[in-house]
Coordinates of C-alpha atoms and ligand atoms in Angstrom, one line a residue:
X282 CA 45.7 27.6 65.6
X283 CA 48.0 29.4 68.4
X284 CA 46.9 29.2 72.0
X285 CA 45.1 32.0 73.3
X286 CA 47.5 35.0 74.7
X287 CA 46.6 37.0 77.9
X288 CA 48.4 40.0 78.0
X289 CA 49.2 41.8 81.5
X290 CA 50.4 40.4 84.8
X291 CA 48.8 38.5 87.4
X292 CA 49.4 41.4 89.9
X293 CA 46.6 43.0 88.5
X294 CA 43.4 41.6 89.5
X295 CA 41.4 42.3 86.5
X296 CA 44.0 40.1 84.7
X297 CA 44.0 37.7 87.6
X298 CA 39.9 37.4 87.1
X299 CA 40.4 36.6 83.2
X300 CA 43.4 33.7 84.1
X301 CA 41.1 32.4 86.6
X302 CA 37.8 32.6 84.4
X303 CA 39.8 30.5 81.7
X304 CA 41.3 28.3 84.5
X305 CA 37.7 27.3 85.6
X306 CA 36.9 27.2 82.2
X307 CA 39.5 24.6 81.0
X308 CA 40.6 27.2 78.7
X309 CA 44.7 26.9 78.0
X310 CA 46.6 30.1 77.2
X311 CA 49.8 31.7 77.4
X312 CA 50.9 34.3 79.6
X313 CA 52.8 37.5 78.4
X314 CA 53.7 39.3 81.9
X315 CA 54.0 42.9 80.5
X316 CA 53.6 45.6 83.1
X317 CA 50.9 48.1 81.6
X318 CA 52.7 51.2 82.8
X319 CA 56.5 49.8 82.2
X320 CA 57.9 53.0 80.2
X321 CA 60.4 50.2 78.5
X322 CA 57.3 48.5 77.2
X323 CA 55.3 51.3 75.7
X324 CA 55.5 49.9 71.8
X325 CA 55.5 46.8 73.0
X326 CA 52.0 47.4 75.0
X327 CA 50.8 49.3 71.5
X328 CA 50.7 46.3 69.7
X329 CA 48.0 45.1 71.9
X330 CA 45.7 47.8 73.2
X331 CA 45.9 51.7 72.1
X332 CA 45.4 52.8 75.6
X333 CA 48.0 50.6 76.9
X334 CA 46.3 48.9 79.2
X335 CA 45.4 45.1 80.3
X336 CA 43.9 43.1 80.4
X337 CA 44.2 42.1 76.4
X338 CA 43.1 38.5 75.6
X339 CA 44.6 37.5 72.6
X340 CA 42.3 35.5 70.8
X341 CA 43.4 32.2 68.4
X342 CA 42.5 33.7 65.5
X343 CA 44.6 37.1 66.7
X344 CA 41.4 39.5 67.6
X345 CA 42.6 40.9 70.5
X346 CA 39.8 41.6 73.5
X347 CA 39.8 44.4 76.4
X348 CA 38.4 45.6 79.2
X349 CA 37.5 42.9 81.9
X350 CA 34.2 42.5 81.8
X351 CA 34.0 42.3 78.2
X352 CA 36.3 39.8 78.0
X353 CA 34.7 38.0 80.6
X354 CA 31.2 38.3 78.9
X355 CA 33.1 36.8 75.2
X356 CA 34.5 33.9 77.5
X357 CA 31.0 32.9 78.8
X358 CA 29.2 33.7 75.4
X359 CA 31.5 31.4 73.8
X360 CA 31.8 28.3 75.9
X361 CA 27.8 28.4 77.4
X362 CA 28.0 25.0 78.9
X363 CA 31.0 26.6 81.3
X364 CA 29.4 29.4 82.1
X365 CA 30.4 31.7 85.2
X366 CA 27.4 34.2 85.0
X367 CA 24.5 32.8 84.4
X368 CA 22.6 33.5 81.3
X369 CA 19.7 35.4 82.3
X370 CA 17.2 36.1 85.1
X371 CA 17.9 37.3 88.5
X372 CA 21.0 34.6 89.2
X373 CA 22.5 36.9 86.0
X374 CA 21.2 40.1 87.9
X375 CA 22.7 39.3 91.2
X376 CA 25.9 37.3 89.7
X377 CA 26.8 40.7 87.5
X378 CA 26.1 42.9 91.0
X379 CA 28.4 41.1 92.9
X380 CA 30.9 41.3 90.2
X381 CA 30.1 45.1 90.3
X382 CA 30.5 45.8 93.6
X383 CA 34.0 43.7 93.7
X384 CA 35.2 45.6 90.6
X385 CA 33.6 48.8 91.5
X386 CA 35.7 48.4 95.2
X387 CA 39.0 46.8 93.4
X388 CA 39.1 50.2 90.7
X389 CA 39.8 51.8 94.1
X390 CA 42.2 50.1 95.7
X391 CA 44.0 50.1 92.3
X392 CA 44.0 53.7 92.4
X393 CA 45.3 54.3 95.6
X394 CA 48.2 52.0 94.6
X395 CA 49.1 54.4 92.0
X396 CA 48.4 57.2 94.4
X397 CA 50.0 55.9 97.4
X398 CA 52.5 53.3 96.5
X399 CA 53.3 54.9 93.3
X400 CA 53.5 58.5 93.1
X401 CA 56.4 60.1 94.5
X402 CA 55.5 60.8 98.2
X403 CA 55.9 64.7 98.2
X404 CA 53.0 64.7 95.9
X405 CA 50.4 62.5 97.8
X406 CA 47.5 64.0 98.6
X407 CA 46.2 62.6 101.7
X408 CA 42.7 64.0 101.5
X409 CA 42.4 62.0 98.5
X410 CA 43.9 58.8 99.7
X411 CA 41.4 59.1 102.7
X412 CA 38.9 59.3 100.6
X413 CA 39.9 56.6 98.8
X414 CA 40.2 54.4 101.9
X415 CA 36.7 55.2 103.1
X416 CA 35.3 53.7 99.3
X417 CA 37.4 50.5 99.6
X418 CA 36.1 49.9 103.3
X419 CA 33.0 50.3 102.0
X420 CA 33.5 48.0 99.2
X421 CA 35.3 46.0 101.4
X422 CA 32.7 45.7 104.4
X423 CA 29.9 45.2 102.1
X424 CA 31.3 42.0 100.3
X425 CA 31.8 40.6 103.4
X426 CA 28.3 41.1 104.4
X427 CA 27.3 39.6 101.5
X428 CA 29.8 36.2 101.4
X429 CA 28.4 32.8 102.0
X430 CA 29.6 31.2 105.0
X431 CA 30.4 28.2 103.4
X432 CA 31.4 26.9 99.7
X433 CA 30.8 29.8 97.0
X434 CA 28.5 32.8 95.8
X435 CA 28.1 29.9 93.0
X436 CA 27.3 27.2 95.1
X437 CA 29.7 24.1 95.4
X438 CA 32.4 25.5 92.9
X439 CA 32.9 29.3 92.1
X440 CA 31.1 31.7 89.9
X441 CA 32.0 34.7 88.3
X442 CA 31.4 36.8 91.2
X443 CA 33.8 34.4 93.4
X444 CA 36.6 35.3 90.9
X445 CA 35.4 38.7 90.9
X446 CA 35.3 38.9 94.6
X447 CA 38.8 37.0 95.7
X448 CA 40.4 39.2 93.1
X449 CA 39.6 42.3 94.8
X450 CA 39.9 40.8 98.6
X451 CA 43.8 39.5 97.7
X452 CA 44.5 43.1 95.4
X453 CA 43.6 44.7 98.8
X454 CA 46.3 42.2 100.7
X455 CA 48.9 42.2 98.9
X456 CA 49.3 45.7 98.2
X457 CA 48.2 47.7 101.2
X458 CA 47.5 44.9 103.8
X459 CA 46.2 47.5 106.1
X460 CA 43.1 47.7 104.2
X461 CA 42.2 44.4 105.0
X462 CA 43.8 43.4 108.2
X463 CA 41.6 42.4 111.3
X464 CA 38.6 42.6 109.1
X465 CA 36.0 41.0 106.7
X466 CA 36.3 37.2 108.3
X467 CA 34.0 35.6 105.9
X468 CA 35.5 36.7 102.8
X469 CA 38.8 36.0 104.2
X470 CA 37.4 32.5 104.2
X471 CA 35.8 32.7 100.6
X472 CA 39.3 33.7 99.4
X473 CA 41.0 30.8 101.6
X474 CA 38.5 28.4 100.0
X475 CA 38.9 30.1 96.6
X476 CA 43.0 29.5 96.9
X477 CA 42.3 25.6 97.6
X478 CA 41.7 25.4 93.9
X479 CA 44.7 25.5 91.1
X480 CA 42.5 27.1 88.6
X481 CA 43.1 29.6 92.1
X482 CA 46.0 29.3 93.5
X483 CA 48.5 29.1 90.6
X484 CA 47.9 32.7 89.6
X485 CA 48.1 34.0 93.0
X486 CA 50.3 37.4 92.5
X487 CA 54.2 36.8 93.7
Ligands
GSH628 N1 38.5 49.0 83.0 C1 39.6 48.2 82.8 C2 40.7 48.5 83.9 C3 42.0 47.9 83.6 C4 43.1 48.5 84.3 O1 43.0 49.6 84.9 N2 44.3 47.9 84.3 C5 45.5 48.5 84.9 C6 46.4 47.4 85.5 S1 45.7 46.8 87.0 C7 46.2 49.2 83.8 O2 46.2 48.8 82.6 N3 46.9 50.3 84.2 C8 47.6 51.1 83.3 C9 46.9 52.4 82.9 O3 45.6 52.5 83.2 O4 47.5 53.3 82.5 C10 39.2 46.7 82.9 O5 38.2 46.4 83.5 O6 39.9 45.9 82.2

Protein backbone atom coordinates (compact mmCIF):
# COMPACT_ATOMS: atom_id res chain seq x y z
CA UNK A 1 0.00 0.00 0.00
CA UNK A 2 1.35 3.74 -0.60
CA UNK A 3 2.48 5.78 2.32
CA UNK A 4 0.12 8.09 3.75
CA UNK A 5 0.06 11.74 1.91
CA UNK A 6 -0.42 15.02 3.97
CA UNK A 7 -1.43 17.64 1.83
CA UNK A 8 -0.60 21.45 2.74
CA UNK A 9 2.54 23.12 4.15
CA UNK A 10 4.08 23.13 7.41
CA UNK A 11 3.51 26.96 7.58
CA UNK A 12 0.21 26.28 8.54
CA UNK A 13 -0.25 25.17 11.96
CA UNK A 14 -3.22 22.99 11.51
CA UNK A 15 -1.00 20.97 9.12
CA UNK A 16 1.92 21.30 11.42
CA UNK A 17 -0.42 19.62 14.33
CA UNK A 18 -1.35 16.58 11.97
CA UNK A 19 2.73 16.05 10.93
CA UNK A 20 3.44 16.23 14.44
CA UNK A 21 0.45 13.95 15.66
CA UNK A 22 1.74 11.29 13.14
CA UNK A 23 5.41 12.05 14.21
CA UNK A 24 4.50 11.17 17.85
CA UNK A 25 2.65 8.55 16.49
CA UNK A 26 5.36 6.68 14.50
CA UNK A 27 3.22 7.21 11.64
CA UNK A 28 5.43 7.71 8.17
CA UNK A 29 4.04 9.88 5.42
CA UNK A 30 4.86 11.94 2.63
CA UNK A 31 4.65 15.54 2.35
CA UNK A 32 3.09 17.43 -0.65
CA UNK A 33 3.91 21.25 0.18
CA UNK A 34 1.00 22.88 -1.74
CA UNK A 35 0.10 26.36 -0.68
CA UNK A 36 -3.85 26.25 -0.17
CA UNK A 37 -4.38 29.69 -1.62
CA UNK A 38 -1.50 29.42 -4.53
CA UNK A 39 -3.81 30.57 -7.64
CA UNK A 40 -1.22 28.20 -9.77
CA UNK A 41 -2.44 25.36 -7.70
CA UNK A 42 -6.14 25.65 -7.77
CA UNK A 43 -6.80 22.16 -9.88
CA UNK A 44 -4.15 20.80 -8.30
CA UNK A 45 -5.69 21.61 -4.68
CA UNK A 46 -9.26 20.20 -6.30
CA UNK A 47 -8.04 16.90 -6.48
CA UNK A 48 -7.79 16.85 -2.78
CA UNK A 49 -10.37 18.89 -0.98
CA UNK A 50 -13.49 20.86 -2.80
CA UNK A 51 -12.92 23.87 -0.71
CA UNK A 52 -9.31 23.97 -1.31
CA UNK A 53 -8.17 23.86 1.76
CA UNK A 54 -5.62 21.77 4.12
CA UNK A 55 -5.08 20.10 5.88
CA UNK A 56 -5.93 16.82 3.56
CA UNK A 57 -4.45 13.46 4.95
CA UNK A 58 -4.27 11.20 2.23
CA UNK A 59 -4.99 7.96 3.55
CA UNK A 60 -3.20 4.44 2.15
CA UNK A 61 -6.03 3.17 0.75
CA UNK A 62 -6.64 6.93 -1.13
CA UNK A 63 -9.69 8.23 1.26
CA UNK A 64 -8.72 11.49 1.68
CA UNK A 65 -9.40 13.26 5.40
CA UNK A 66 -10.07 17.12 6.29
CA UNK A 67 -10.44 19.39 8.73
CA UNK A 68 -7.91 19.16 11.74
CA UNK A 69 -9.60 17.93 14.24
CA UNK A 70 -11.25 15.27 12.38
CA UNK A 71 -8.18 14.09 11.23
CA UNK A 72 -6.81 14.18 14.41
CA UNK A 73 -9.74 12.28 16.01
CA UNK A 74 -9.29 9.28 12.79
CA UNK A 75 -5.42 9.30 13.83
CA UNK A 76 -6.19 8.46 17.60
CA UNK A 77 -9.29 6.16 16.79
CA UNK A 78 -7.15 4.18 14.61
CA UNK A 79 -3.89 3.61 16.54
CA UNK A 80 -5.61 3.56 20.36
CA UNK A 81 -2.48 2.35 22.07
CA UNK A 82 -0.79 5.91 20.66
CA UNK A 83 -3.24 7.91 21.63
CA UNK A 84 -2.83 11.84 22.06
CA UNK A 85 -6.40 12.61 23.58
CA UNK A 86 -7.38 10.36 25.88
CA UNK A 87 -10.35 8.19 25.30
CA UNK A 88 -12.89 9.39 27.56
CA UNK A 89 -13.60 11.04 30.94
CA UNK A 90 -12.45 14.33 32.04
CA UNK A 91 -8.50 13.83 30.87
CA UNK A 92 -10.62 13.64 27.18
CA UNK A 93 -12.70 16.81 28.44
CA UNK A 94 -9.81 18.89 29.44
CA UNK A 95 -7.36 17.39 26.66
CA UNK A 96 -10.12 18.53 23.77
CA UNK A 97 -10.49 22.19 25.79
CA UNK A 98 -7.02 22.90 25.60
CA UNK A 99 -6.93 21.87 21.99
CA UNK A 100 -10.03 24.29 21.69
CA UNK A 101 -8.73 27.13 23.07
CA UNK A 102 -5.24 26.80 21.02
CA UNK A 103 -7.23 26.26 17.76
CA UNK A 104 -9.90 28.64 18.71
CA UNK A 105 -6.84 31.42 19.38
CA UNK A 106 -4.66 30.07 16.21
CA UNK A 107 -8.07 30.56 13.73
CA UNK A 108 -7.25 34.18 14.68
CA UNK A 109 -4.00 34.72 14.28
CA UNK A 110 -4.48 32.96 10.81
CA UNK A 111 -6.87 35.40 9.95
CA UNK A 112 -5.13 38.39 10.62
CA UNK A 113 -2.30 36.93 8.48
CA UNK A 114 -4.62 37.12 5.57
CA UNK A 115 -5.85 40.50 6.82
CA UNK A 116 -2.72 42.02 7.66
CA UNK A 117 0.13 40.32 5.92
CA UNK A 118 -1.89 39.49 3.05
CA UNK A 119 -4.37 41.89 1.78
CA UNK A 120 -3.19 44.74 -0.01
CA UNK A 121 -2.48 47.44 2.66
CA UNK A 122 -5.01 50.16 1.29
CA UNK A 123 -7.65 47.81 2.13
CA UNK A 124 -6.80 46.88 5.86
CA UNK A 125 -9.22 47.63 8.16
CA UNK A 126 -7.55 48.43 11.34
CA UNK A 127 -10.59 48.27 13.53
CA UNK A 128 -10.76 44.75 12.48
CA UNK A 129 -7.18 43.80 12.92
CA UNK A 130 -7.49 45.38 16.56
CA UNK A 131 -10.04 43.42 17.20
CA UNK A 132 -8.40 40.62 16.08
CA UNK A 133 -5.36 41.30 18.23
CA UNK A 134 -7.32 41.66 21.39
CA UNK A 135 -8.87 37.69 20.64
CA UNK A 136 -5.32 36.32 20.07
CA UNK A 137 -4.05 38.07 23.37
CA UNK A 138 -6.63 36.63 24.93
CA UNK A 139 -6.05 33.32 23.55
CA UNK A 140 -2.59 33.91 23.92
CA UNK A 141 -2.65 35.00 27.74
CA UNK A 142 -4.91 32.35 28.77
CA UNK A 143 -2.72 29.31 27.42
CA UNK A 144 -0.08 30.59 29.21
CA UNK A 145 -1.93 30.65 32.36
CA UNK A 146 -2.84 27.32 31.87
CA UNK A 147 0.94 25.72 30.82
CA UNK A 148 2.70 23.40 33.10
CA UNK A 149 5.75 24.70 34.38
CA UNK A 150 7.58 21.80 33.60
CA UNK A 151 7.42 18.74 31.05
CA UNK A 152 3.84 18.66 29.13
CA UNK A 153 -0.03 19.19 29.44
CA UNK A 154 0.49 15.26 28.87
CA UNK A 155 2.77 14.66 31.46
CA UNK A 156 6.52 13.40 30.61
CA UNK A 157 5.88 13.40 26.66
CA UNK A 158 3.28 15.61 24.86
CA UNK A 159 -0.41 15.16 24.27
CA UNK A 160 -2.69 16.39 21.86
CA UNK A 161 -3.13 19.66 23.41
CA UNK A 162 0.91 20.22 23.53
CA UNK A 163 0.80 19.85 19.67
CA UNK A 164 -2.26 21.88 19.65
CA UNK A 165 -0.75 24.48 21.86
CA UNK A 166 3.02 24.87 20.37
CA UNK A 167 1.29 25.10 16.97
CA UNK A 168 -0.53 28.10 17.80
CA UNK A 169 2.29 29.79 20.19
CA UNK A 170 5.05 29.37 17.02
CA UNK A 171 2.04 30.42 14.13
CA UNK A 172 1.89 33.59 16.43
CA UNK A 173 6.04 33.95 16.15
CA UNK A 174 6.75 33.43 13.05
CA UNK A 175 4.21 35.43 11.45
CA UNK A 176 3.57 38.52 13.54
CA UNK A 177 6.20 38.19 16.32
CA UNK A 178 4.70 41.19 17.95
CA UNK A 179 1.94 39.17 19.20
CA UNK A 180 4.06 37.18 21.16
CA UNK A 181 7.08 39.15 22.09
CA UNK A 182 7.89 39.96 25.84
CA UNK A 183 4.95 37.74 26.81
CA UNK A 184 3.58 34.38 27.81
CA UNK A 185 7.01 32.95 29.57
CA UNK A 186 5.72 29.53 30.31
CA UNK A 187 4.42 28.61 27.09
CA UNK A 188 7.49 30.02 25.61
CA UNK A 189 9.05 27.26 27.52
CA UNK A 190 6.40 24.47 26.58
CA UNK A 191 7.18 25.37 23.01
CA UNK A 192 11.15 25.28 23.75
CA UNK A 193 10.64 21.93 25.35
CA UNK A 194 8.24 20.90 22.63
CA UNK A 195 11.09 21.79 19.83
CA UNK A 196 13.63 19.48 21.84
CA UNK A 197 11.80 16.63 20.16
CA UNK A 198 12.30 15.64 16.23
CA UNK A 199 8.77 14.38 16.03
CA UNK A 200 8.95 18.61 16.89
CA UNK A 201 11.48 20.22 15.60
CA UNK A 202 11.70 18.83 12.04
CA UNK A 203 8.44 20.40 10.96
CA UNK A 204 9.26 23.63 12.43
CA UNK A 205 7.97 26.20 9.55
CA UNK A 206 11.14 27.70 7.40
N1 LIG B 1 -11.06 24.37 9.98
C1 LIG B 1 -9.91 23.99 9.19
C2 LIG B 1 -9.06 25.21 8.91
C3 LIG B 1 -8.00 24.94 7.88
C4 LIG B 1 -7.46 26.23 7.29
O1 LIG B 1 -7.99 27.33 7.47
N2 LIG B 1 -6.38 26.08 6.53
C5 LIG B 1 -5.84 27.21 5.83
C6 LIG B 1 -4.33 27.15 5.78
S1 LIG B 1 -3.63 27.59 7.33
C7 LIG B 1 -6.40 27.19 4.43
O2 LIG B 1 -6.65 26.14 3.88
N3 LIG B 1 -6.58 28.37 3.86
C8 LIG B 1 -7.10 28.54 2.57
C9 LIG B 1 -8.54 28.95 2.61
O3 LIG B 1 -9.20 28.80 3.64
O4 LIG B 1 -8.98 29.45 1.58
C10 LIG B 1 -9.12 22.90 9.91
O5 LIG B 1 -9.18 22.88 11.14
O6 LIG B 1 -8.48 22.07 9.25
Amino acid sequence: MAEMKLVGRMLSPYVRRVAIWCNLQGRPFESVAVAATDPDQVDLMKTFHPGLRVPVLVLEDGTKLIETMAICDWLDDSMPDKRLVPATGLSRRDCLQRIGLAHSTVEKVVSLVYEKNRRPEDLHWKDWQARVITQIGGGLAAMDEAAPADGFFGGAAPDGSDVATVCAYHMAKVTNPFLVEGKYPKLAALAERAMTLPAVAETFPG
